[in-house]
XYZ file of C-alpha atoms in Angstrom:
645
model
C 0.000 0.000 0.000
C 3.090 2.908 0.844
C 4.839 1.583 -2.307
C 1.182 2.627 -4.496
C 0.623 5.978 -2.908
C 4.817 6.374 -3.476
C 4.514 5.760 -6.915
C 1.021 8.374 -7.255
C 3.040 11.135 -5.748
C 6.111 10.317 -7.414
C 3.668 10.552 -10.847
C 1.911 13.685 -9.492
C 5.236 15.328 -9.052
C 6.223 14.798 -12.668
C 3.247 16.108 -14.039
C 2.219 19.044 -12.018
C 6.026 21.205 -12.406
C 3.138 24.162 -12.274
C 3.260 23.545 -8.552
C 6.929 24.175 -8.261
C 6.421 27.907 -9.994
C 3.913 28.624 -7.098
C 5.978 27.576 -4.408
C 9.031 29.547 -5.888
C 6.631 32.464 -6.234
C 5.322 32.023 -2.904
C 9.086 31.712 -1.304
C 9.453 35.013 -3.108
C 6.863 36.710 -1.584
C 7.582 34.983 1.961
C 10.990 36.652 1.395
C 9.904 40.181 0.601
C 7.663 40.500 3.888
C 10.713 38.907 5.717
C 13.096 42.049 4.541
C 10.070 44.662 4.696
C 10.129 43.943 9.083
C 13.850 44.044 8.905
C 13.440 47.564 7.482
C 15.347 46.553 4.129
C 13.216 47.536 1.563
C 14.636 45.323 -1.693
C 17.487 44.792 -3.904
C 18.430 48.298 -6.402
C 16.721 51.365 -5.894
C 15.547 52.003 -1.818
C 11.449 52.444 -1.912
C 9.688 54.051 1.450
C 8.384 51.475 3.656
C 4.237 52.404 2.643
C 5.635 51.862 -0.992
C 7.073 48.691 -0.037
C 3.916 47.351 1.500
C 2.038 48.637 -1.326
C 3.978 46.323 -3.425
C 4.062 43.399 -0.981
C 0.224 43.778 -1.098
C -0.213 43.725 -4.903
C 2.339 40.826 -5.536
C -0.045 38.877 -2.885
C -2.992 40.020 -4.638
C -1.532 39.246 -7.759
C -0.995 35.762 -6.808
C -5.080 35.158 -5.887
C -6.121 36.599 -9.371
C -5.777 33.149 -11.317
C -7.115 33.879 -15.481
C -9.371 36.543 -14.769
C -7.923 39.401 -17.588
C -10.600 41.996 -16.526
C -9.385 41.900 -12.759
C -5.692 41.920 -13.790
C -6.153 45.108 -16.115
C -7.680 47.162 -13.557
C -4.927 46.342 -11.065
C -2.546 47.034 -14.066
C -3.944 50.361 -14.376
C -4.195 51.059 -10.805
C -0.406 50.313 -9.825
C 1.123 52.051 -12.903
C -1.172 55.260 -11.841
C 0.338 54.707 -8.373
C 3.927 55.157 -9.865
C 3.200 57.491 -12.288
C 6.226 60.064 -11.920
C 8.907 57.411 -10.623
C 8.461 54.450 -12.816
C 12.411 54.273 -13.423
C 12.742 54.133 -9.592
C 10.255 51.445 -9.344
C 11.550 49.517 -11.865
C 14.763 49.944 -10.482
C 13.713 48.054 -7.210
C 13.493 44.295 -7.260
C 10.270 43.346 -5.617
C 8.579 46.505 -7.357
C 10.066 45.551 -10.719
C 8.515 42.377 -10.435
C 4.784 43.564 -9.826
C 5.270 46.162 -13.290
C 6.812 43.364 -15.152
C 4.138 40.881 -14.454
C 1.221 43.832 -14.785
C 2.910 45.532 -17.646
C 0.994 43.530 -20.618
C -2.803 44.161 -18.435
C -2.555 47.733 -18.968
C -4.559 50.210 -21.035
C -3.538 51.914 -24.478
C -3.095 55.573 -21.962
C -0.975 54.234 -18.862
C 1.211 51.976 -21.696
C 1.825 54.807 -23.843
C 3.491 56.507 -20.890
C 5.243 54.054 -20.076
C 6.539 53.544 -23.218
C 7.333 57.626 -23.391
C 9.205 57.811 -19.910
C 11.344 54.667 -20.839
C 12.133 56.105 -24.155
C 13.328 59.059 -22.556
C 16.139 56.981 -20.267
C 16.664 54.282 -22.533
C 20.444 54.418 -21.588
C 19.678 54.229 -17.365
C 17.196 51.391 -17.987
C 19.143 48.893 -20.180
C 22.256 48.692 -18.136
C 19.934 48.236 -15.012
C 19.675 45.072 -12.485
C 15.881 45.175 -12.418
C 14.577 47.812 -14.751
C 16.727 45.872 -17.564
C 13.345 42.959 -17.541
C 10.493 45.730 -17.120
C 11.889 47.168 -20.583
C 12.371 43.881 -22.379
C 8.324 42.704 -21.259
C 7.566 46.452 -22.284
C 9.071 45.644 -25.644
C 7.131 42.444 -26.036
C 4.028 43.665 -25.325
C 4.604 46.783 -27.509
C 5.461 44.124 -30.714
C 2.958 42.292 -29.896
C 0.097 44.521 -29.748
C 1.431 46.645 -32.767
C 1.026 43.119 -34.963
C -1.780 41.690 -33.250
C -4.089 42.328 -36.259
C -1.771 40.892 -38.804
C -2.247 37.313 -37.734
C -3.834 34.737 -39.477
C -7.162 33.717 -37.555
C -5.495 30.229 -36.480
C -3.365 32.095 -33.722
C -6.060 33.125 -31.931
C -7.256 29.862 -31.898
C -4.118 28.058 -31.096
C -3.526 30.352 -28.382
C -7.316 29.295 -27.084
C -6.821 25.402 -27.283
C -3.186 25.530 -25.237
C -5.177 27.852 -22.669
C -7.593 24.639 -21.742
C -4.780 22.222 -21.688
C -2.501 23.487 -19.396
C -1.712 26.399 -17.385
C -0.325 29.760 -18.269
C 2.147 31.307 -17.758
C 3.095 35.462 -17.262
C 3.808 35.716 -20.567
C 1.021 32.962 -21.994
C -1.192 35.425 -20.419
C -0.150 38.132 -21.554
C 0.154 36.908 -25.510
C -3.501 35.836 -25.155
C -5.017 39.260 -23.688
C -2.913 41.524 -26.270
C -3.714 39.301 -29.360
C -7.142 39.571 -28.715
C -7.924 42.561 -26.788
C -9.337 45.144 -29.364
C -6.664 48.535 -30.005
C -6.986 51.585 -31.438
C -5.074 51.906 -34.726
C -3.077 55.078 -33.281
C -1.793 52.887 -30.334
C -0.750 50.072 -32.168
C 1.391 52.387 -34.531
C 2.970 54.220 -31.221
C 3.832 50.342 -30.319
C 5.071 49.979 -33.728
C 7.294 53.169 -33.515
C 8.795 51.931 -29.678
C 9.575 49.172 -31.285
C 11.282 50.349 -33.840
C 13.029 53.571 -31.228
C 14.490 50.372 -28.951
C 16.104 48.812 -31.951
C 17.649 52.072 -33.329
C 18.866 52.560 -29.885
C 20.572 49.555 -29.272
C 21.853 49.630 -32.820
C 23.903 53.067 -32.308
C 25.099 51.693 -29.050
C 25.933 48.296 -29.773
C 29.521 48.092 -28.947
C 28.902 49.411 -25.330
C 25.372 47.135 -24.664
C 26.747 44.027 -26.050
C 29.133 43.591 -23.183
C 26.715 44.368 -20.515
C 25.490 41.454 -18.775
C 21.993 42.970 -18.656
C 22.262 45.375 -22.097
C 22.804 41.999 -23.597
C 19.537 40.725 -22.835
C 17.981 43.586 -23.871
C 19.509 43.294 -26.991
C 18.291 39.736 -27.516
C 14.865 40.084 -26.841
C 14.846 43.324 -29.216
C 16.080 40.652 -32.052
C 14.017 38.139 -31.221
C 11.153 40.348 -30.983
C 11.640 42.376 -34.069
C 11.351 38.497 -36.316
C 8.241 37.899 -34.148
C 9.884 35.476 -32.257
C 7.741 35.033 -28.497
C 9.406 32.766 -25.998
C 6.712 30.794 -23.704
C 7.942 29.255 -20.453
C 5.815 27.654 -17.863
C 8.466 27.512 -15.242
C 11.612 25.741 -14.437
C 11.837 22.376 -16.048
C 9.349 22.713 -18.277
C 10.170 23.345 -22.317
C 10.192 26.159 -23.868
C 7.852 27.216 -25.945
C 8.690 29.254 -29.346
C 5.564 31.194 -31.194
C 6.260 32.968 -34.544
C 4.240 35.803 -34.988
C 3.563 37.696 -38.564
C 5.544 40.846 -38.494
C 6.351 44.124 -40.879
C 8.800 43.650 -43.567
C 10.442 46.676 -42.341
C 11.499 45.101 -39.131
C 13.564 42.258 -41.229
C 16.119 45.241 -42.404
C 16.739 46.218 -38.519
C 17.728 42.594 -37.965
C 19.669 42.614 -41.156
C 21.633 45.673 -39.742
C 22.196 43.812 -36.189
C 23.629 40.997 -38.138
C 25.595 43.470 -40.744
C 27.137 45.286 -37.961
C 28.369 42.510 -35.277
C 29.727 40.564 -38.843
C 31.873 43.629 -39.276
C 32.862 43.581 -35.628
C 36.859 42.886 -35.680
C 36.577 40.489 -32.868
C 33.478 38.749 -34.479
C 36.047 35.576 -34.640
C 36.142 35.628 -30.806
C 32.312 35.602 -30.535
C 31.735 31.953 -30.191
C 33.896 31.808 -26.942
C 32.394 34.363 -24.857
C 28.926 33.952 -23.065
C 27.337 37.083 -23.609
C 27.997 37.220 -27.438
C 27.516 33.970 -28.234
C 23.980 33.440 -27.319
C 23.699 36.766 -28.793
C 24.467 34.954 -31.644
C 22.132 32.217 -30.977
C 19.530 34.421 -30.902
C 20.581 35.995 -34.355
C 20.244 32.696 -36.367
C 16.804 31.938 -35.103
C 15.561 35.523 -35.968
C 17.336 34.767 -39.301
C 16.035 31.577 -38.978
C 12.528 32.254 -38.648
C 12.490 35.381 -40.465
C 14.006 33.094 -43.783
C 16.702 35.091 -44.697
C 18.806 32.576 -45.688
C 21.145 35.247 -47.333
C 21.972 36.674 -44.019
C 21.980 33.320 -42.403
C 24.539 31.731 -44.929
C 27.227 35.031 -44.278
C 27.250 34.106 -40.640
C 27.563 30.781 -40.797
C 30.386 31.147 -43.539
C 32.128 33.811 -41.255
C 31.834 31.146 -38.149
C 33.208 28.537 -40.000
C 36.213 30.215 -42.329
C 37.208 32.255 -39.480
C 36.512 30.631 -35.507
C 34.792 27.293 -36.060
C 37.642 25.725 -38.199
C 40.903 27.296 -36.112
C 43.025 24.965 -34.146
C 42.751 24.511 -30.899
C 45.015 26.671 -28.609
C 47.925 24.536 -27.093
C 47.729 23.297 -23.446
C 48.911 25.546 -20.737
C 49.652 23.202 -17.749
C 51.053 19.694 -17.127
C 47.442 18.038 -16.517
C 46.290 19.757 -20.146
C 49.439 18.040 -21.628
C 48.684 14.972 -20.159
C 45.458 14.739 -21.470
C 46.445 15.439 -25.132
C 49.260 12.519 -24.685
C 46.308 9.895 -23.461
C 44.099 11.508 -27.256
C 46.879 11.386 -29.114
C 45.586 8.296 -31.011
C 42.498 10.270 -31.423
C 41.920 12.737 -34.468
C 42.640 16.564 -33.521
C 39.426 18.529 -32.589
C 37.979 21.778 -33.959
C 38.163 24.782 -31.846
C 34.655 25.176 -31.808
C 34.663 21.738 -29.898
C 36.570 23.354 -26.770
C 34.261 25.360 -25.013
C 30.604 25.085 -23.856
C 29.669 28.675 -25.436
C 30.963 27.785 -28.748
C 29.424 24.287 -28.740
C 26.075 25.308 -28.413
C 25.951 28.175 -31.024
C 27.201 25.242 -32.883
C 24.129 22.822 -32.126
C 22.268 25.840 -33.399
C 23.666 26.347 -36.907
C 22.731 22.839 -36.987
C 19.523 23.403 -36.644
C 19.225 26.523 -38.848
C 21.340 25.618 -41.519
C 20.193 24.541 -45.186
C 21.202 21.369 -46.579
C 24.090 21.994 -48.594
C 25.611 24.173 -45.835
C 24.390 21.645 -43.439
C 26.493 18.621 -45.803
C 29.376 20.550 -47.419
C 30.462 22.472 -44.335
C 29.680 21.191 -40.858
C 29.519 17.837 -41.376
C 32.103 17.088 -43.860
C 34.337 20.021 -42.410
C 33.558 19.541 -38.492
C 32.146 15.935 -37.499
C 33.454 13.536 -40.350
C 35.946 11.375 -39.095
C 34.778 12.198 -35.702
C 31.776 11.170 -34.688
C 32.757 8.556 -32.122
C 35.374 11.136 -30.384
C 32.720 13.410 -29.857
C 30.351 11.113 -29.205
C 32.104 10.046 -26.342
C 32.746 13.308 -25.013
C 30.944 14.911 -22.514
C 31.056 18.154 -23.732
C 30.567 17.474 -27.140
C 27.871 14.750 -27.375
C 25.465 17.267 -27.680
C 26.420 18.529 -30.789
C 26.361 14.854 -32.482
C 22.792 14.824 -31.158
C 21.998 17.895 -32.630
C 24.041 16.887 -36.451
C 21.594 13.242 -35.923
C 18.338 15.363 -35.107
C 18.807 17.466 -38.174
C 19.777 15.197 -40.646
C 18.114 15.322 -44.225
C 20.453 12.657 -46.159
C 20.507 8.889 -45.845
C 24.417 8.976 -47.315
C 25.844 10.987 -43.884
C 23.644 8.933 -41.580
C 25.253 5.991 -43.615
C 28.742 7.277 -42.821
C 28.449 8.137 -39.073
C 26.952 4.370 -38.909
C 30.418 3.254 -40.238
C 32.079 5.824 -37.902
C 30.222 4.284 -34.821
C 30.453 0.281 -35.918
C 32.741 -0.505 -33.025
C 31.688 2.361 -30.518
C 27.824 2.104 -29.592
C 29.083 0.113 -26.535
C 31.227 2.675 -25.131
C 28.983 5.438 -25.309
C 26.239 3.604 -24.433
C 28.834 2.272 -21.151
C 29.739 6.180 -21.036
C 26.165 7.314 -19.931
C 26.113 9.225 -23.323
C 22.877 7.364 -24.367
C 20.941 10.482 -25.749
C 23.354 9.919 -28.740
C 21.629 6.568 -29.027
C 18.461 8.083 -28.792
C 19.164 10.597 -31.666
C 20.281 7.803 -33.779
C 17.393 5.669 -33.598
C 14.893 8.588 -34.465
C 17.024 9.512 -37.260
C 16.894 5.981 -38.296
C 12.887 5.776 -38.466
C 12.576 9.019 -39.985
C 15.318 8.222 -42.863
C 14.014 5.316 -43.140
C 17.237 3.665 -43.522
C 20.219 1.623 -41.142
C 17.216 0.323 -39.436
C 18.212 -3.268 -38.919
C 21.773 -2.059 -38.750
C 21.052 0.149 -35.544
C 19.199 -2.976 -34.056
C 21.614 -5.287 -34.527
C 24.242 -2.672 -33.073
C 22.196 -1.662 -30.030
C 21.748 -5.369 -29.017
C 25.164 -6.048 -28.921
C 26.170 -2.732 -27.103
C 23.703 -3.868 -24.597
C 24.625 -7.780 -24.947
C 21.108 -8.397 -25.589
C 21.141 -10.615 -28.621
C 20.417 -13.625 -27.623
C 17.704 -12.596 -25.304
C 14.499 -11.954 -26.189
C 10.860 -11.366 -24.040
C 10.872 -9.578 -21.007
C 14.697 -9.595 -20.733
C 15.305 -8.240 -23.638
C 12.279 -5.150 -23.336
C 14.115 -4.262 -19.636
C 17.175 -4.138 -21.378
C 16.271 -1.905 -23.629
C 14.148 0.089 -21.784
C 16.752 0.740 -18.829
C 19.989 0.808 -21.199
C 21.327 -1.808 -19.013
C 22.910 -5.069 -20.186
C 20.498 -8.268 -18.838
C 22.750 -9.829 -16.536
C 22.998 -6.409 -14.896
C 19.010 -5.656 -15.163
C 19.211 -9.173 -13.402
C 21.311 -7.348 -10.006
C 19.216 -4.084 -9.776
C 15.957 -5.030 -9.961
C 15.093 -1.567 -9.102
C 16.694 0.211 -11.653
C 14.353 3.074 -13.333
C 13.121 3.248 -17.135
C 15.537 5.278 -18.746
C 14.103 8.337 -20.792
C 16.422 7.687 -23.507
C 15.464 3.933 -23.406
C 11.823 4.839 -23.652
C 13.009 7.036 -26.693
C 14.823 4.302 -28.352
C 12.055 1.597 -28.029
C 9.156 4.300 -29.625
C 11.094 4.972 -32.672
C 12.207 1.534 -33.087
C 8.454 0.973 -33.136
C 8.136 3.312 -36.027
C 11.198 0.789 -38.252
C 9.718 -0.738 -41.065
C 10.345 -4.374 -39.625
C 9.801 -3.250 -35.477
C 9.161 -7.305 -35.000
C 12.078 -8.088 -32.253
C 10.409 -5.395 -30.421
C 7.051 -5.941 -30.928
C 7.488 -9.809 -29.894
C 9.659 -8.862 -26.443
C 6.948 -7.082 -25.477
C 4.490 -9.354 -26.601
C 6.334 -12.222 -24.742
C 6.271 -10.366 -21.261
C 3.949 -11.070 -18.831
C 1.245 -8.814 -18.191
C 1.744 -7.693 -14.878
C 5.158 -6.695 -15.937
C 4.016 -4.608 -18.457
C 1.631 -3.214 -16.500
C 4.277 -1.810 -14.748
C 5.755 -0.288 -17.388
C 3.026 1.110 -18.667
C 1.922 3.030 -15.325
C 5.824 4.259 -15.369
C 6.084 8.032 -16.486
C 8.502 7.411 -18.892
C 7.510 3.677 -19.940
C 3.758 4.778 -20.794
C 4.773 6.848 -23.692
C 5.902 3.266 -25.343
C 1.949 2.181 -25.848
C 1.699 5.564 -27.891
C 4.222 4.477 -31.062
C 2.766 0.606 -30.013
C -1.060 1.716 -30.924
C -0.192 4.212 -33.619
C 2.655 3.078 -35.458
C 1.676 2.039 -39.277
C 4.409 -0.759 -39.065
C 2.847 -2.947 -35.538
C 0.878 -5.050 -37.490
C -3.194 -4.764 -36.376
C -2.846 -8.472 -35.253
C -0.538 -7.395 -32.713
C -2.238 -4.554 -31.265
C -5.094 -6.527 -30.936
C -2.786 -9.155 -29.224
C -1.457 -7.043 -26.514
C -5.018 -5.931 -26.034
C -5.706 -9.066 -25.362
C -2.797 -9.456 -23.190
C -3.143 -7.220 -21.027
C -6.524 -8.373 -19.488
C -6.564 -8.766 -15.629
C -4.256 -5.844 -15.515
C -7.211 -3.011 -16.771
C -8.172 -1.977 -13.181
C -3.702 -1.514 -12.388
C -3.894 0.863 -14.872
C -7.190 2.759 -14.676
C -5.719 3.444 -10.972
C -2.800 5.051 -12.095
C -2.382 8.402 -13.761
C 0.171 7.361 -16.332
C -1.458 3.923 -16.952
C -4.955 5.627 -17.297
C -3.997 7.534 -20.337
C -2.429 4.056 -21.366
C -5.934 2.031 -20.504
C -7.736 4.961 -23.102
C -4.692 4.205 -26.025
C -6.017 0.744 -25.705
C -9.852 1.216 -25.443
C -9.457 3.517 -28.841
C -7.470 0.724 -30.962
C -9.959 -2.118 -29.432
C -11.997 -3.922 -31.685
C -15.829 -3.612 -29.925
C -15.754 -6.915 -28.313
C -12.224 -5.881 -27.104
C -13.762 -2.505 -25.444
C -16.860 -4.624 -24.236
C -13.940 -6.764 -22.183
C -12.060 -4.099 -20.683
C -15.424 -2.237 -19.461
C -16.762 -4.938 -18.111
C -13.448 -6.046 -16.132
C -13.331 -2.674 -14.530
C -17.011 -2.471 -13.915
C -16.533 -5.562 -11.566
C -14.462 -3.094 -9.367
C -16.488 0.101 -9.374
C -15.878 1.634 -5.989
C -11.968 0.813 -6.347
C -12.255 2.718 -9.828
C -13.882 5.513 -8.195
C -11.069 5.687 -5.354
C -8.389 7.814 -7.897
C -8.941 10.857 -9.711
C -8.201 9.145 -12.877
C -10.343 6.369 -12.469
C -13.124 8.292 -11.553
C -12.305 9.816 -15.037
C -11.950 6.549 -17.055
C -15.582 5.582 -15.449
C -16.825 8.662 -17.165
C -15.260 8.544 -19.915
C -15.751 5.079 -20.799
C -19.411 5.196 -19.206
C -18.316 1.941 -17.006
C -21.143 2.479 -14.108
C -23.538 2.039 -16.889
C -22.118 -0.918 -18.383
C -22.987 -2.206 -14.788
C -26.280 -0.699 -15.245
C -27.259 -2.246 -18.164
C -24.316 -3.831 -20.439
C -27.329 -3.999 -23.195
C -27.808 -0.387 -23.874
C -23.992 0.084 -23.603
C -23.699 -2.263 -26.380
C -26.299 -0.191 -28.212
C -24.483 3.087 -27.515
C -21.213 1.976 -28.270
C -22.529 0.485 -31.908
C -23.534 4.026 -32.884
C -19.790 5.481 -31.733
C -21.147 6.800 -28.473
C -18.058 5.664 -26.165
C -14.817 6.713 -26.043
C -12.432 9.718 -24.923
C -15.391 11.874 -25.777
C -16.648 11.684 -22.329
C -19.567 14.957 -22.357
C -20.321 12.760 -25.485
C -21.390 9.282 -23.885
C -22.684 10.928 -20.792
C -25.270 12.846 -23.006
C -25.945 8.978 -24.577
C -26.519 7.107 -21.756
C -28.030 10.140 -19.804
C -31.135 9.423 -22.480
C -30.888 5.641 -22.414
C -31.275 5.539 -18.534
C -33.697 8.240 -18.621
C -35.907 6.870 -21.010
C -34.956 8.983 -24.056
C -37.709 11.580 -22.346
C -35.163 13.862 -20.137
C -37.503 12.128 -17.036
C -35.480 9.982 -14.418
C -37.304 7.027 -14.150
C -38.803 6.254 -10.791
């Protein structure tokens, strides 16, 4: 019983990160009254003690107000009209900056114009500033997006609508939804245009002295990113970021092209790669480029980074331990520059992903990873970058060659820990279409699985562990990548090895599996892929009977138990209703079950399995669960909307 609820808070953990935003939120404002009775009013610019509390107050409020738009402009409106005549003190204050920030996209067309006016008057102070650095950067966002708001395609709006009932928003998801759909006068949205347009002149003529700052920088960034329409969505920590491309002018392509044209002319543009600051700056570039297609633009940086940092040699080793290393690699062929430092790596990884074919084949690959791949494979630092080269490729003849390069080495890496390598590989493989069977055969052996087959050979796989060892830690978690590896080995044209190990392993096993967080994702490509025969979905259908009611009482394995119940043959769906309308109350215990009874309409299989039958002939049951309620609703009622006495 302690091991169940374990594993129900262990899932509930995973899946609600949202919780982890509010606590950090809530530590924050735990924090602030904590300094406001020491009489230390904040971080930056000192605030009175009333305008302290004042602040306090509204970040608490702020935290109560949930979705509700209407009740977040007015408080917009109201705290801006509070600080109305200090608004760069306020923002320069880091429990105040906080509240503006978070209120800045609620507020009307008047109090945002005058914001934007008073920051456009101390552009210089701002920028450079600890806290009033982020209230300028949300002002710009806001000021984009409202000024293009109207030149969106009406699929926006509605995309924005469908990820609002999903999950929860965040600051900025807010924020993107009230100022794409909130209705602006014509004049205001050109005054947003014009900020806009005043930041990134700005930040042009001072480029040289904002590029260095550590807070100027990120200014600078989100003016790039901005001005190619580029939003950045993030939940909280741990969660993945979320990119939206909005339409914007044509006008505001030539202010990126003069960012890029000026840092290419930049003398120390070859050092860019190996500093922090400029070389996400850089990062940011290419996906503006990226996104805005200017594949001119893109194509001068990426032959700059290439002719004159990427392809340098490395610098020689300073100390004893440096020239000890270098001995122990002499065997090993001589790495790139760009392979030496983290910054320089990942503006790397995202050329790769930016980068058109023929750049993409005659210049990084051929020029940077061929004759390398299992060096940096096996590197720590570098791994990343081979993952990135597998994720992007576009030709069956380089994912041919790295196979040759990696014959002998898929053990090692895998041995290394480097196993999202693997991962990479084997989705590259099912969406090439090609080295299928060679990748099999290659991960078996690196994992000594070969001869093994059933439930041995599915742990194996799924933990990244070789059998015997499987065998000793019992215990051992599903490995993310393992889960990875097994769905897109799903998706091969002959998945059969796979599909029979888990096939061959007994239910209860699976079972577990399926309820696991990362092992659940494995019925998805099981139940969708066009290569699992229908023979063998049926099959594990079949198979898994006796272990409905484990999964319906899981939140992982509840999603699972739905997968199933939608690729069931009737009879199939008839079986697992009734086994889990045996258990009713025990279904009922768990949020999720109580959602699989409604959804599946189990309590009136119980009722009367006849009329089920009848409803789920004419396509009544399913995920739809409004759907069937509405269905059976009239059957039990007696079609007449009267409850029968």
């Amino acid at each position: 019983m302690d091991e169940e609820v374990a594993t129900d808070r262990g899932a509930n953990h995973h899946r609600n990160r949202n919780k982890k935003r509010k606590s950090a939120q809530k530590r924050f404002l735990q924090n602030a009254k904590g300094f406001g009775r020491k009489n230390s009013f904040g971080r930056g610019a000192e605030l009175e003690q009333d305008e302290y509390n004042y602040f306090v107050e509204i970040l608490e409020a702020l935290g109560n107000v949930g979705d509700d738009s209407e009740e977040r402009s007015t408080m917009a409106n109201n705290v801006y009209e509070q600080a109305q005549g200090k608004e760069i003190k306020v923002s320069s204050n880091q429990l105040s900056s906080r509240v503006l920030e978070n209120l800045l996209g609620f507020t009307d067309e008047a109090t945002f114009e005058h914001v934007m006016e008073v920051f456009g008057e101390n552009f210089r102070v701002i920028c450079c500033d600890r806290f009033a650095s982020h209230v300028l950067q949300k002002a710009l966002l806001v000021a984009m997006v409202r000024c293009v708001a109207e030149m969106q395609p009406a699929s926006v709006e509605g995309d924005d609508a469908g990820v609002a009932g999903k999950k929860p928003k965040s600051e900025v998801g807010r924020e993107l939804e009230y100022n794409m759909k909130e209705e602006f006068d014509e004049a205001h949205r050109k005054v947003c245009g014009k900020f806009v347009k005043k930041v990134a002149k700005f930040l042009l003529n001072n480029l040289e002295e904002f590029v260095w700052d550590s807070f100027g920088n990120y200014v600078i960034r989100q003016c790039v990113l901005n001005l190619a329409g580029v939003v950045e969505i993030k939940s909280g920590k741990g969660e993945p970021l979320e990119v939206r491309k909005l339409t914007v002018p044509d006008k505001w392509m030539k202010l990126i092209n003069e960012f890029s044209g000026r840092l290419l002319a930049w003398p120390q543009f070859a050092d860019f790669p190996y500093n922090e600051f400029t070389s996400v700056l850089l990062q940011n570039m290419l996906t503006a480029l990226e996104r805005s297609e200017d594949k001119y633009q893109l194509q001068l940086i990426g032959d700059k980074l290439m002719n004159e940092s990427f392809l340098l040699e490395a610098e020689e080793p300073e100390d004893e331990e440096e020239e000890e290393k270098e001995e122990e690699s002499k065997d090993q062929p001589k790495l790139p520059k760009v392979f030496q430092q983290d910054s320089s790596v990942r503006l790397l990884e995202v050329l790769l992903a930016v980068a058109d074919p023929d750049f993409f084949k005659d210049q990084l690959y051929k020029k940077l990873f061929q004759g390398k791949i299992l060096p940096l494979s096996k590197s720590r630092g570098t791994n990343f970058a081979v993952q990135k080269l597998l994720d992007n490729i576009a030709d069956k003849h380089i994912l041919e060659h790295i196979f040759s390069e990696l014959d002998d080495g898929l053990e090692e890496i895998l041995q290394l820990g480097h196993t999202g390598v693997v991962a990479s590989l084997a989705k590259a493989c099912a969406r090439l279409s090609c080295q299928q069977g060679k990748f099999i055969k290659l991960l078996l052996d690196g994992l000594h699985a070969a001869e093994v087959g059933g439930e041995k050979l599915l742990t194996s796989v799924l933990k990244l562990m070789p059998p015997e060892v499987v065998a000793k830690q019992e215990s051992a978690q599903i490995h993310i990548h393992g889960s990875i590896i097994l769905q897109s080995v799903l998706d091969f044209n002959k998945p059969i090895k796979l599909v029979s190990a888990i096939l061959d392993t007994k239910n209860d096993q699976l079972a577990k599996i399926f309820t696991d967080p990362k092992g659940s994702f494995v019925v998805n490509a099981f139940v969708r892929s066009k290569f699992v025969g229908e023979k063998s979905r049926e099959k594990l259908i079949r198979h898994m009977e006796g272990c409905y009611m484990d999964l319906a009482l899981s939140s992982h394995g509840s999603r699972v138990l739905e997968l199933l119940y939608e690729a069931a043959g009737p009879t199939q769906k008839e079986s697992i209703v009734k086994e889990l309308s045996e258990r009713v109350a025990q279904l009922n215990s768990k949020p999720w079950g109580a959602i699989i009874n409604r959804k599946l309409q189990v309590d009136a299989y119980r009722k009367n399995p006849t009329q089920w039958k009848s409803a789920s002939k004419s396509g009544g049951t399913g995920a739809g669960g409004d759907k069937v309620g509405r269905m059976f609703d009239k059957l039990i009622d007696g079609g007449d909307g009267k409850k029968r006495k």
